[in-house]
JSON list of C-alpha atoms in Angstrom, two decimals:
[
{"chain": "A", "resi": 1, "resn": "MET", "atom": "CA", "xyz": [36.74, -166.07, -184.17]},
{"chain": "A", "resi": 2, "resn": "PHE", "atom": "CA", "xyz": [38.76, -164.48, -186.96]},
{"chain": "A", "resi": 3, "resn": "PRO", "atom": "CA", "xyz": [39.25, -166.60, -190.09]},
{"chain": "A", "resi": 4, "resn": "SER", "atom": "CA", "xyz": [42.85, -165.47, -190.68]},
{"chain": "A", "resi": 5, "resn": "VAL", "atom": "CA", "xyz": [44.06, -165.80, -187.06]},
{"chain": "A", "resi": 6, "resn": "SER", "atom": "CA", "xyz": [45.22, -169.10, -185.57]},
{"chain": "A", "resi": 7, "resn": "LEU", "atom": "CA", "xyz": [43.85, -170.53, -182.33]},
{"chain": "A", "resi": 8, "resn": "ALA", "atom": "CA", "xyz": [47.19, -169.83, -180.53]},
{"chain": "A", "resi": 9, "resn": "GLN", "atom": "CA", "xyz": [47.05, -166.18, -181.58]},
{"chain": "A", "resi": 10, "resn": "GLU", "atom": "CA", "xyz": [43.47, -165.87, -180.34]},
{"chain": "A", "resi": 11, "resn": "ALA", "atom": "CA", "xyz": [44.45, -167.44, -177.00]},
{"chain": "A", "resi": 12, "resn": "GLY", "atom": "CA", "xyz": [47.40, -165.04, -176.74]},
{"chain": "A", "resi": 13, "resn": "LEU", "atom": "CA", "xyz": [45.20, -162.09, -177.51]},
{"chain": "A", "resi": 14, "resn": "ALA", "atom": "CA", "xyz": [42.69, -163.18, -174.84]},
{"chain": "A", "resi": 15, "resn": "VAL", "atom": "CA", "xyz": [45.44, -163.59, -172.25]},
{"chain": "A", "resi": 16, "resn": "LEU", "atom": "CA", "xyz": [46.92, -160.20, -173.17]},
{"chain": "A", "resi": 17, "resn": "PHE", "atom": "CA", "xyz": [43.48, -158.62, -172.84]},
{"chain": "A", "resi": 18, "resn": "LEU", "atom": "CA", "xyz": [42.90, -160.19, -169.42]},
{"chain": "A", "resi": 19, "resn": "VAL", "atom": "CA", "xyz": [46.33, -159.07, -168.18]},
{"chain": "A", "resi": 20, "resn": "ALA", "atom": "CA", "xyz": [45.71, -155.52, -169.40]},
{"chain": "A", "resi": 21, "resn": "LEU", "atom": "CA", "xyz": [42.27, -155.53, -167.74]},
{"chain": "A", "resi": 22, "resn": "ALA", "atom": "CA", "xyz": [43.78, -156.75, -164.43]},
{"chain": "A", "resi": 23, "resn": "TRP", "atom": "CA", "xyz": [46.50, -154.07, -164.65]},
{"chain": "A", "resi": 24, "resn": "VAL", "atom": "CA", "xyz": [43.93, -151.31, -165.24]},
{"chain": "A", "resi": 25, "resn": "ALA", "atom": "CA", "xyz": [41.81, -152.55, -162.33]},
{"chain": "A", "resi": 26, "resn": "GLY", "atom": "CA", "xyz": [44.84, -152.74, -160.02]},
{"chain": "A", "resi": 27, "resn": "PHE", "atom": "CA", "xyz": [46.07, -149.30, -161.04]},
{"chain": "A", "resi": 28, "resn": "GLY", "atom": "CA", "xyz": [42.61, -147.81, -160.55]},
{"chain": "A", "resi": 29, "resn": "ARG", "atom": "CA", "xyz": [42.35, -149.40, -157.11]},
{"chain": "A", "resi": 30, "resn": "MET", "atom": "CA", "xyz": [45.79, -148.05, -156.18]},
{"chain": "A", "resi": 31, "resn": "LEU", "atom": "CA", "xyz": [44.82, -144.54, -157.26]},
{"chain": "A", "resi": 32, "resn": "TRP", "atom": "CA", "xyz": [41.48, -144.74, -155.48]},
{"chain": "A", "resi": 33, "resn": "GLY", "atom": "CA", "xyz": [43.17, -145.88, -152.24]},
{"chain": "A", "resi": 34, "resn": "ALA", "atom": "CA", "xyz": [45.73, -143.06, -152.46]},
{"chain": "A", "resi": 35, "resn": "ARG", "atom": "CA", "xyz": [42.92, -140.55, -153.01]},
{"chain": "A", "resi": 36, "resn": "LEU", "atom": "CA", "xyz": [41.12, -141.65, -149.84]},
{"chain": "A", "resi": 37, "resn": "HIS", "atom": "CA", "xyz": [44.24, -141.83, -147.67]},
{"chain": "A", "resi": 38, "resn": "ARG", "atom": "CA", "xyz": [44.42, -139.00, -145.15]},
{"chain": "A", "resi": 39, "resn": "PRO", "atom": "CA", "xyz": [47.88, -138.25, -143.76]},
{"chain": "A", "resi": 40, "resn": "GLU", "atom": "CA", "xyz": [48.31, -138.38, -140.00]},
{"chain": "A", "resi": 41, "resn": "PRO", "atom": "CA", "xyz": [48.71, -135.03, -138.25]},
{"chain": "A", "resi": 42, "resn": "VAL", "atom": "CA", "xyz": [52.29, -133.98, -137.71]},
{"chain": "A", "resi": 43, "resn": "ALA", "atom": "CA", "xyz": [53.38, -133.40, -134.13]},
{"chain": "A", "resi": 44, "resn": "ALA", "atom": "CA", "xyz": [54.66, -129.96, -133.19]},
{"chain": "A", "resi": 45, "resn": "ALA", "atom": "CA", "xyz": [58.29, -129.51, -134.20]},
{"chain": "A", "resi": 46, "resn": "PRO", "atom": "CA", "xyz": [60.71, -129.23, -131.29]},
{"chain": "A", "resi": 47, "resn": "GLU", "atom": "CA", "xyz": [62.58, -126.00, -130.67]},
{"chain": "A", "resi": 48, "resn": "GLY", "atom": "CA", "xyz": [65.60, -125.60, -132.98]},
{"chain": "A", "resi": 49, "resn": "LEU", "atom": "CA", "xyz": [66.31, -126.74, -136.47]},
{"chain": "A", "resi": 50, "resn": "ALA", "atom": "CA", "xyz": [63.64, -129.26, -137.55]},
{"chain": "A", "resi": 51, "resn": "ALA", "atom": "CA", "xyz": [65.70, -130.63, -140.44]},
{"chain": "A", "resi": 52, "resn": "LEU", "atom": "CA", "xyz": [68.52, -131.83, -138.17]},
{"chain": "A", "resi": 53, "resn": "PRO", "atom": "CA", "xyz": [68.16, -134.95, -136.03]},
{"chain": "A", "resi": 54, "resn": "SER", "atom": "CA", "xyz": [68.34, -134.64, -132.29]},
{"chain": "A", "resi": 55, "resn": "GLN", "atom": "CA", "xyz": [71.79, -134.74, -130.67]},
{"chain": "A", "resi": 56, "resn": "ARG", "atom": "CA", "xyz": [72.96, -138.07, -129.32]},
{"chain": "A", "resi": 57, "resn": "VAL", "atom": "CA", "xyz": [74.25, -138.41, -125.80]},
{"chain": "A", "resi": 58, "resn": "ALA", "atom": "CA", "xyz": [77.94, -137.72, -125.23]},
{"chain": "A", "resi": 59, "resn": "ALA", "atom": "CA", "xyz": [78.61, -141.33, -124.19]},
{"chain": "A", "resi": 60, "resn": "GLY", "atom": "CA", "xyz": [78.08, -142.64, -127.70]},
{"chain": "A", "resi": 61, "resn": "HIS", "atom": "CA", "xyz": [80.31, -144.96, -129.71]},
{"chain": "A", "resi": 62, "resn": "PRO", "atom": "CA", "xyz": [84.02, -144.03, -129.45]},
{"chain": "A", "resi": 63, "resn": "LEU", "atom": "CA", "xyz": [84.28, -143.60, -133.23]},
{"chain": "A", "resi": 64, "resn": "GLU", "atom": "CA", "xyz": [81.53, -140.94, -133.10]},
{"chain": "A", "resi": 65, "resn": "THR", "atom": "CA", "xyz": [83.46, -138.62, -130.79]},
{"chain": "A", "resi": 66, "resn": "VAL", "atom": "CA", "xyz": [86.22, -136.24, -131.78]},
{"chain": "A", "resi": 67, "resn": "GLU", "atom": "CA", "xyz": [88.51, -134.35, -129.42]},
{"chain": "A", "resi": 68, "resn": "LEU", "atom": "CA", "xyz": [88.81, -130.70, -130.42]},
{"chain": "A", "resi": 69, "resn": "THR", "atom": "CA", "xyz": [91.56, -128.28, -129.56]},
{"chain": "A", "resi": 70, "resn": "GLU", "atom": "CA", "xyz": [90.76, -125.05, -127.79]},
{"chain": "A", "resi": 71, "resn": "ALA", "atom": "CA", "xyz": [91.09, -123.06, -131.03]},
{"chain": "A", "resi": 72, "resn": "GLU", "atom": "CA", "xyz": [88.76, -125.49, -132.84]},
{"chain": "A", "resi": 73, "resn": "GLU", "atom": "CA", "xyz": [86.17, -125.26, -130.05]},
{"chain": "A", "resi": 74, "resn": "GLU", "atom": "CA", "xyz": [86.24, -121.45, -130.23]},
{"chain": "A", "resi": 75, "resn": "ALA", "atom": "CA", "xyz": [85.96, -121.47, -134.02]},
{"chain": "A", "resi": 76, "resn": "PHE", "atom": "CA", "xyz": [83.02, -123.91, -133.85]},
{"chain": "A", "resi": 77, "resn": "ALA", "atom": "CA", "xyz": [81.29, -121.82, -131.19]},
{"chain": "A", "resi": 78, "resn": "GLY", "atom": "CA", "xyz": [81.68, -118.75, -133.43]},
{"chain": "A", "resi": 79, "resn": "LEU", "atom": "CA", "xyz": [80.22, -120.66, -136.34]},
{"chain": "A", "resi": 80, "resn": "VAL", "atom": "CA", "xyz": [77.25, -121.84, -134.25]},
{"chain": "A", "resi": 81, "resn": "ARG", "atom": "CA", "xyz": [76.56, -118.26, -133.13]},
{"chain": "A", "resi": 82, "resn": "THR", "atom": "CA", "xyz": [76.26, -117.18, -136.78]},
{"chain": "A", "resi": 83, "resn": "ILE", "atom": "CA", "xyz": [73.39, -119.61, -137.39]},
{"chain": "A", "resi": 84, "resn": "ALA", "atom": "CA", "xyz": [70.14, -117.74, -136.75]},
{"chain": "A", "resi": 85, "resn": "LEU", "atom": "CA", "xyz": [67.63, -120.01, -134.95]},
{"chain": "A", "resi": 86, "resn": "ARG", "atom": "CA", "xyz": [64.08, -118.93, -135.47]}
]
């Protein structure tokens, strides 16, 4: 093809061109698929703070439970009352 380029260089150039063409086609297909994707509707958020996961049952794993003193329970209850739930 080119007089100053060896056959191995021409083959490498052809392979590089085909790989670049495949990458562009794959990238275009990915963008096209993302453009047509419609997100599923989100269910109504439950009452309370939506960012926090739901509370587990009290009979969970023993390492997940902590015994609080009376003063700690009162302090925690005061802290919870300061959080404004909307």
